[in-house]
CSV table of C-alpha atoms and ligand atoms in Angstrom, one decimal:
chain,number,residue,atom,x,y,z
D,1,UNK,CA,-14.7,-5.6,25.7
D,2,UNK,CA,-11.7,-3.7,23.3
D,3,UNK,CA,-12.8,-3.0,19.3
D,4,UNK,CA,-11.6,-5.5,16.9
D,5,UNK,CA,-11.1,-2.8,14.2
D,6,UNK,CA,-10.2,-6.0,11.7
D,7,UNK,CA,-11.4,-9.1,12.0
D,8,UNK,CA,-8.7,-11.8,10.4
D,9,UNK,CA,-9.3,-14.4,8.7
D,10,UNK,CA,-9.5,-18.2,9.8
D,11,UNK,CA,-7.6,-19.1,6.9
D,12,UNK,CA,-4.2,-16.6,7.0
D,13,UNK,CA,-1.9,-16.5,5.7
D,14,UNK,CA,-3.5,-16.6,2.9
D,15,UNK,CA,-0.3,-16.5,0.6
D,16,UNK,CA,3.3,-17.7,1.7
D,17,UNK,CA,6.6,-18.9,-0.5
D,18,UNK,CA,5.8,-22.4,-0.4
D,19,UNK,CA,2.7,-21.8,-2.8
D,20,UNK,CA,4.8,-20.1,-5.3
D,21,UNK,CA,6.0,-22.6,-7.8
D,22,UNK,CA,9.4,-20.8,-8.2
D,23,UNK,CA,12.4,-19.9,-5.6
D,24,UNK,CA,11.1,-17.0,-3.6
D,25,UNK,CA,12.1,-16.1,-0.1
D,26,UNK,CA,9.0,-14.0,0.9
D,27,UNK,CA,5.5,-13.3,0.1
D,28,UNK,CA,4.4,-9.9,1.2
D,29,UNK,CA,3.0,-5.9,0.7
D,30,UNK,CA,1.0,-6.9,-1.6
D,31,UNK,CA,-2.1,-4.8,-4.5
D,32,UNK,CA,-5.5,-6.4,-5.6
D,33,UNK,CA,-8.0,-5.5,-7.9
D,34,UNK,CA,-11.0,-7.4,-8.4
D,35,UNK,CA,-10.8,-8.1,-12.1
D,36,UNK,CA,-14.1,-9.6,-14.2
D,37,UNK,CA,-15.6,-10.6,-11.2
D,38,UNK,CA,-12.8,-12.6,-9.6
D,39,UNK,CA,-9.3,-10.8,-7.6
D,40,UNK,CA,-5.8,-10.1,-8.6
D,41,UNK,CA,-2.8,-10.4,-6.4
D,42,UNK,CA,0.0,-8.4,-7.4
D,43,UNK,CA,2.9,-9.6,-4.3
D,44,UNK,CA,6.5,-8.4,-4.0
D,45,UNK,CA,8.9,-11.4,-3.6
D,46,UNK,CA,12.5,-11.2,-2.1
D,47,UNK,CA,14.9,-13.3,-3.7
D,48,UNK,CA,17.6,-14.8,-2.3
D,49,UNK,CA,19.6,-11.7,-3.6
D,50,UNK,CA,18.1,-9.7,-1.4
D,51,UNK,CA,16.2,-7.6,-3.8
D,52,UNK,CA,12.3,-8.1,-5.2
D,53,UNK,CA,10.1,-8.6,-7.6
D,54,UNK,CA,6.6,-8.8,-7.9
D,55,UNK,CA,4.7,-12.2,-8.7
D,56,UNK,CA,0.9,-12.6,-9.2
D,57,UNK,CA,-1.8,-14.7,-8.4
D,58,UNK,CA,-6.1,-15.1,-9.2
D,59,UNK,CA,-8.6,-16.1,-7.0
D,60,UNK,CA,-12.8,-16.8,-6.9
D,61,UNK,CA,-13.4,-15.6,-3.5
D,62,UNK,CA,-11.0,-13.1,-2.1
D,63,UNK,CA,-9.0,-15.4,0.3
D,64,UNK,CA,-8.0,-18.4,-1.4
D,65,UNK,CA,-5.1,-16.8,-4.3
D,66,UNK,CA,-3.1,-19.3,-6.7
D,67,UNK,CA,-0.3,-17.9,-8.1
D,68,UNK,CA,0.2,-18.2,-12.0
D,69,UNK,CA,4.1,-20.4,-12.7
D,70,UNK,CA,5.8,-17.3,-13.5
D,71,UNK,CA,6.4,-13.6,-12.6
D,72,UNK,CA,4.9,-10.6,-13.6
D,73,UNK,CA,6.7,-8.2,-13.1
D,74,UNK,CA,10.6,-7.9,-13.1
D,75,UNK,CA,13.3,-5.3,-12.9
D,76,UNK,CA,12.6,-3.2,-16.9
D,77,UNK,CA,15.3,-4.5,-19.8
D,78,UNK,CA,14.1,-1.6,-21.3
D,79,UNK,CA,15.8,1.9,-21.6
D,80,UNK,CA,15.0,5.1,-18.7
D,81,UNK,CA,13.1,2.0,-16.8
D,82,UNK,CA,16.4,-0.2,-16.4
D,83,UNK,CA,19.0,2.2,-15.0
D,84,UNK,CA,16.3,2.8,-11.7
D,85,UNK,CA,14.5,-0.6,-11.8
D,86,UNK,CA,18.1,-2.4,-10.7
D,87,UNK,CA,17.8,-3.1,-7.3
D,88,UNK,CA,14.2,-4.4,-7.3
D,89,UNK,CA,10.5,-3.7,-7.8
D,90,UNK,CA,8.6,-3.5,-4.3
D,91,UNK,CA,5.0,-2.5,-2.9
D,92,UNK,CA,3.2,-2.2,-5.7
D,93,UNK,CA,-0.6,-0.4,-5.5
D,94,UNK,CA,-3.7,-0.7,-8.4
D,95,UNK,CA,-5.6,1.9,-8.9
D,96,UNK,CA,-8.6,1.2,-12.3
D,97,UNK,CA,-9.2,4.8,-13.5
D,98,UNK,CA,-11.2,4.4,-16.7
D,99,UNK,CA,-10.7,0.5,-17.4
D,100,UNK,CA,-7.1,0.6,-17.3
D,101,UNK,CA,-5.0,-0.9,-14.1
D,102,UNK,CA,-2.7,1.7,-13.3
D,103,UNK,CA,0.2,0.0,-10.7
D,104,UNK,CA,2.1,2.0,-8.8
D,105,UNK,CA,5.3,0.5,-7.5
D,106,UNK,CA,8.9,1.9,-6.1
D,107,UNK,CA,12.0,1.1,-8.1
D,108,UNK,CA,15.7,0.7,-6.3
D,109,UNK,CA,18.8,1.3,-7.9
D,110,UNK,CA,21.5,3.0,-7.4
D,111,UNK,CA,19.9,6.3,-7.3
D,112,UNK,CA,17.7,5.8,-4.0
D,113,UNK,CA,14.0,4.8,-4.3
D,114,UNK,CA,10.8,6.1,-7.1
D,115,UNK,CA,7.9,5.9,-7.9
D,116,UNK,CA,7.4,3.9,-10.9
D,117,UNK,CA,4.0,3.9,-13.6
D,118,UNK,CA,2.5,1.0,-15.0
D,119,UNK,CA,-0.2,0.3,-16.4
D,120,UNK,CA,-2.6,-2.8,-17.6
D,121,UNK,CA,-6.0,-3.9,-19.0
D,122,UNK,CA,-5.9,-7.5,-18.5
D,123,UNK,CA,-3.3,-8.6,-15.7
D,124,UNK,CA,-1.8,-10.4,-18.7
D,125,UNK,CA,0.5,-7.5,-20.7
D,126,UNK,CA,2.4,-5.1,-18.5
D,127,UNK,CA,2.8,-1.2,-19.6
D,128,UNK,CA,5.6,0.8,-18.3
D,129,UNK,CA,4.2,4.3,-18.4
D,130,UNK,CA,6.9,6.3,-16.3
D,131,UNK,CA,8.2,7.1,-13.3
D,132,UNK,CA,6.2,10.2,-11.5
D,133,UNK,CA,8.8,10.8,-8.6
D,134,UNK,CA,12.0,11.9,-8.4
D,135,UNK,CA,14.7,9.6,-5.7
D,136,UNK,CA,13.7,9.6,-2.0
D,137,UNK,CA,10.1,9.1,-2.7
D,138,UNK,CA,7.9,5.4,-1.9
D,139,UNK,CA,4.2,4.4,-0.6
D,140,UNK,CA,2.2,6.5,-3.4
D,141,UNK,CA,-1.5,5.5,-4.2
D,142,UNK,CA,-3.1,7.1,-6.9
D,143,UNK,CA,-7.4,7.9,-5.6
D,144,UNK,CA,-10.3,6.1,-8.3
D,145,UNK,CA,-11.5,8.9,-10.0
D,146,UNK,CA,-10.3,12.4,-10.6
D,147,UNK,CA,-11.2,15.3,-8.5
D,148,UNK,CA,-12.0,19.0,-9.5
D,149,UNK,CA,-10.7,18.3,-12.8
D,150,UNK,CA,-6.9,16.2,-12.3
D,151,UNK,CA,-5.7,13.2,-10.7
D,152,UNK,CA,-5.0,13.2,-7.3
D,153,UNK,CA,-2.1,10.7,-5.3
D,154,UNK,CA,-1.0,10.3,-1.7
D,155,UNK,CA,2.9,10.3,-0.9
D,156,UNK,CA,5.7,10.0,1.7
D,157,UNK,CA,9.1,11.6,1.0
D,158,UNK,CA,11.6,11.0,3.2
D,159,UNK,CA,12.8,14.6,4.9
D,160,UNK,CA,14.9,15.5,7.7
D,161,UNK,CA,12.8,18.6,8.0
D,162,UNK,CA,9.6,17.1,7.7
D,163,UNK,CA,10.4,13.6,8.6
D,164,UNK,CA,7.8,10.5,6.6
D,165,UNK,CA,5.2,12.4,6.2
D,166,UNK,CA,1.5,11.8,4.3
D,167,UNK,CA,1.9,14.8,1.4
D,168,UNK,CA,-0.8,15.0,-1.6
D,169,UNK,CA,-0.9,16.1,-5.2
D,170,UNK,CA,-2.2,16.3,-8.4
D,171,UNK,CA,-2.0,15.6,-12.2
D,172,UNK,CA,-3.6,16.7,-15.4
D,173,UNK,CA,-3.0,13.9,-17.2
D,174,UNK,CA,-1.3,11.3,-14.1
D,175,UNK,CA,2.6,11.9,-15.2
D,176,UNK,CA,3.3,15.3,-14.4
D,177,UNK,CA,2.5,15.9,-11.0
D,178,UNK,CA,2.5,19.1,-8.8
D,179,UNK,CA,0.6,21.5,-5.8
D,180,UNK,CA,1.9,19.5,-3.3
D,181,UNK,CA,0.9,20.0,0.2
D,182,UNK,CA,1.7,18.0,3.0
D,183,UNK,CA,-1.7,16.7,5.0
D,184,UNK,CA,-0.3,14.2,7.7
D,185,UNK,CA,2.2,13.7,10.2
D,186,UNK,CA,3.7,11.5,12.9
D,187,UNK,CA,2.4,12.1,16.4
D,188,UNK,CA,4.8,12.4,19.2
D,189,UNK,CA,5.1,10.3,21.8
D,190,UNK,CA,1.8,8.6,19.8
D,191,UNK,CA,1.6,5.0,18.2
D,192,UNK,CA,2.6,6.7,14.4
D,193,UNK,CA,5.2,8.5,15.8
D,194,UNK,CA,8.7,7.3,13.5
D,195,UNK,CA,7.0,7.9,10.2
D,196,UNK,CA,3.8,7.1,8.6
D,197,UNK,CA,3.2,6.5,5.2
D,198,UNK,CA,0.0,5.6,2.4
D,199,UNK,CA,-1.3,1.6,2.7
D,200,UNK,CA,-3.7,1.1,0.5
D,201,UNK,CA,-5.5,3.0,-2.5
D,202,UNK,CA,-8.3,5.5,-0.5
D,203,UNK,CA,-11.9,4.5,-0.4
D,204,UNK,CA,-14.8,6.6,-1.5
D,205,UNK,CA,-16.6,7.0,1.3
D,206,UNK,CA,-20.4,8.8,1.9
D,207,UNK,CA,-18.2,10.9,4.5
D,208,UNK,CA,-14.1,11.2,2.5
D,209,UNK,CA,-12.0,9.6,1.5
D,210,UNK,CA,-10.8,6.4,3.9
D,211,UNK,CA,-7.2,6.4,3.7
D,212,UNK,CA,-5.7,3.5,5.6
D,213,UNK,CA,-2.4,4.1,6.4
D,214,UNK,CA,1.1,2.3,8.1
D,215,UNK,CA,2.9,3.8,11.4
D,216,UNK,CA,5.6,3.3,12.8
D,217,UNK,CA,7.4,3.2,16.1
D,218,UNK,CA,10.4,2.9,17.7
D,219,UNK,CA,12.0,0.6,19.9
D,220,UNK,CA,14.8,-0.8,21.5
D,221,UNK,CA,13.7,-4.1,19.9
D,222,UNK,CA,13.2,-2.5,16.2
D,223,UNK,CA,9.9,-0.9,15.0
D,224,UNK,CA,6.8,-1.6,14.8
D,225,UNK,CA,4.4,-1.2,11.7
D,226,UNK,CA,0.9,-0.9,12.5
D,227,UNK,CA,-1.9,-0.1,11.2
D,228,UNK,CA,-4.4,3.2,11.1
D,229,UNK,CA,-6.8,5.1,9.1
D,230,UNK,CA,-7.6,9.0,8.4
D,231,UNK,CA,-10.6,10.4,6.3
D,232,UNK,CA,-9.9,13.5,3.5
D,233,UNK,CA,-12.6,15.8,2.3
D,234,UNK,CA,-14.3,14.1,-0.7
D,235,UNK,CA,-13.8,17.8,-2.6
D,236,UNK,CA,-10.3,19.1,-1.0
D,237,UNK,CA,-8.4,15.9,-0.1
D,238,UNK,CA,-5.6,17.7,0.9
D,239,UNK,CA,-8.3,18.6,3.9
D,240,UNK,CA,-7.6,15.8,6.6
D,241,UNK,CA,-11.7,15.8,8.5
D,242,UNK,CA,-9.6,13.1,11.3
D,243,UNK,CA,-6.4,10.6,11.6
D,244,UNK,CA,-7.8,8.2,14.0
D,245,UNK,CA,-6.5,8.2,16.8
D,246,UNK,CA,-5.5,4.3,17.4
D,247,UNK,CA,-4.4,1.9,15.5
D,248,UNK,CA,-6.8,-0.8,13.8
D,249,UNK,CA,-3.9,-3.4,13.2
D,250,UNK,CA,-1.0,-3.7,15.3
D,251,UNK,CA,1.6,-7.4,14.5
D,252,UNK,CA,0.0,-10.0,17.2
D,253,UNK,CA,-0.6,-13.4,14.4
D,254,UNK,CA,3.2,-15.4,15.1
D,255,UNK,CA,3.6,-14.9,11.7
D,256,UNK,CA,3.3,-10.8,11.9
D,257,UNK,CA,5.3,-11.0,14.5
D,258,UNK,CA,8.2,-13.3,13.8
D,259,UNK,CA,9.3,-13.2,10.3
D,260,UNK,CA,11.7,-11.9,7.4
D,261,UNK,CA,11.8,-8.1,9.7
D,262,UNK,CA,9.7,-9.2,12.9
D,263,UNK,CA,7.0,-7.2,13.7
D,264,UNK,CA,5.1,-5.7,10.7
D,265,UNK,CA,1.7,-5.6,9.1
D,266,UNK,CA,1.6,-3.2,6.0
D,267,UNK,CA,-0.7,-3.0,3.2
D,268,UNK,CA,-1.1,-2.0,-0.2
D,269,UNK,CA,-4.3,-2.9,-0.4
D,270,UNK,CA,-7.9,-3.0,0.7
D,271,UNK,CA,-11.2,-4.0,-1.8
D,272,UNK,CA,-14.9,-2.3,-0.6
D,273,UNK,CA,-17.6,-4.5,-1.2
D,274,UNK,CA,-21.2,-3.7,-2.1
D,275,UNK,CA,-21.4,-5.2,2.2
D,276,UNK,CA,-20.3,-2.0,3.4
D,277,UNK,CA,-17.2,-4.0,4.5
D,278,UNK,CA,-13.9,-3.9,3.4
D,279,UNK,CA,-11.2,-7.4,2.6
D,280,UNK,CA,-8.0,-6.1,3.5
D,281,UNK,CA,-4.2,-7.3,2.9
D,282,UNK,CA,-0.9,-6.9,4.8
D,283,UNK,CA,2.1,-8.3,4.6
D,284,UNK,CA,2.5,-10.9,7.5
D,285,UNK,CA,6.9,-9.6,9.2
D,286,UNK,CA,7.9,-9.1,5.5
D,287,UNK,CA,7.4,-12.8,5.0
D,288,UNK,CA,3.3,-14.2,4.0
D,289,UNK,CA,0.7,-12.7,3.2
D,290,UNK,CA,-2.5,-12.0,5.6
D,291,UNK,CA,-6.3,-10.4,5.1
D,292,UNK,CA,-8.9,-9.9,7.1
D,293,UNK,CA,-12.4,-7.7,7.1
D,294,UNK,CA,-13.6,-4.4,8.1
D,295,UNK,CA,-16.2,-3.0,8.2
D,296,UNK,CA,-15.6,0.7,6.4
D,297,UNK,CA,-18.5,2.3,9.0
D,298,UNK,CA,-16.6,1.6,12.0
D,299,UNK,CA,-13.4,2.7,10.1
D,300,UNK,CA,-14.6,6.1,9.5
D,301,UNK,CA,-16.9,7.1,12.9
D,302,UNK,CA,-12.9,6.1,14.5
D,303,UNK,CA,-11.7,9.1,12.6
D,304,UNK,CA,-14.9,11.2,13.2
D,305,UNK,CA,-15.1,10.5,16.7
D,306,UNK,CA,-11.6,9.6,17.6
D,307,UNK,CA,-9.1,11.7,15.8
D,308,UNK,CA,-5.8,12.9,16.9
D,309,UNK,CA,-4.3,16.5,14.7
D,310,UNK,CA,-3.2,15.6,11.4
D,311,UNK,CA,-0.2,18.0,11.1
P,1,LIG,C1,9.8,-0.1,5.0
P,1,LIG,C2,9.2,-1.1,3.9
P,1,LIG,C3,8.0,-2.2,3.7
P,1,LIG,C4,8.1,-2.8,4.4
P,1,LIG,C5,9.1,-1.9,5.8
P,1,LIG,C6,8.4,-3.1,6.8
P,1,LIG,O1,10.7,0.7,5.1
P,1,LIG,O2,11.0,-1.4,3.2
P,1,LIG,O3,8.9,-2.8,2.8
P,1,LIG,O4,7.2,-3.5,5.0
P,1,LIG,O5,9.8,-1.2,5.2
P,1,LIG,O6,10.2,-3.8,6.6
């Protein structure tokens, strides 16, 4: 029997637009964090203008989420930020470092898409920090601890020369970033041949940093978004130990196959639990939120025993 890397939660989808107390068209591509022993979800929603905002929902068990009455993040009004967010805020990721939850998000404007950094200590008050890229960057995940004295992040610039690849860069303060290097590229005639991008913030394991990423395959019937895994060296995350040759999740449930954008599973969050599993969260067809579980060692072993070239 084919190995199932991800076990879908039987109550999927876990959050949809019907659950939101204000008018939205979609609920997808959510970040999730553990806060005070509970789970907090920051989810993206399209409005009927076609632009996106970020809502917030709470859960005791990581599956049953209840939306708060108001959105958590809408395009900024304040100077510096407003010019770069006027078309919407999308696809958040959360990393917990030193008592602070850092949120990266895609900020859209007439100048293109760039990455914003915001922070919160309590999921009540949100403070924008700065933008951490210029235009044409998306999918940014920050590692949960400093590595050899520096913060590290993975992201995905758009480029014709090195198409839609995953890069790493470093920072002394989370604000200024550099020393960038390409670490994983799409592989020709493979499930991720068109583009790849970091998904969930990396998870520390004994064998390396586990990076759950998305890969895109173009077909005559549109693109298919799937999820895969890569393992990065603990001390030098620019070194990729292995990239799993197979996808770990693809659109199969009806709400993953048909939606706002068909055939999409797209993750921004995975929460490691004390029993060696993760809770994985993904947007289904850019319309609903889904969840599942996976065994961390299965994902690590895929990277180690059945890998494709990183570059
Ligand atoms: C990407 C982003 C994601 C989205 C995906 C599938 O380019 O826009 O937010 O989930 O496409 O539509």
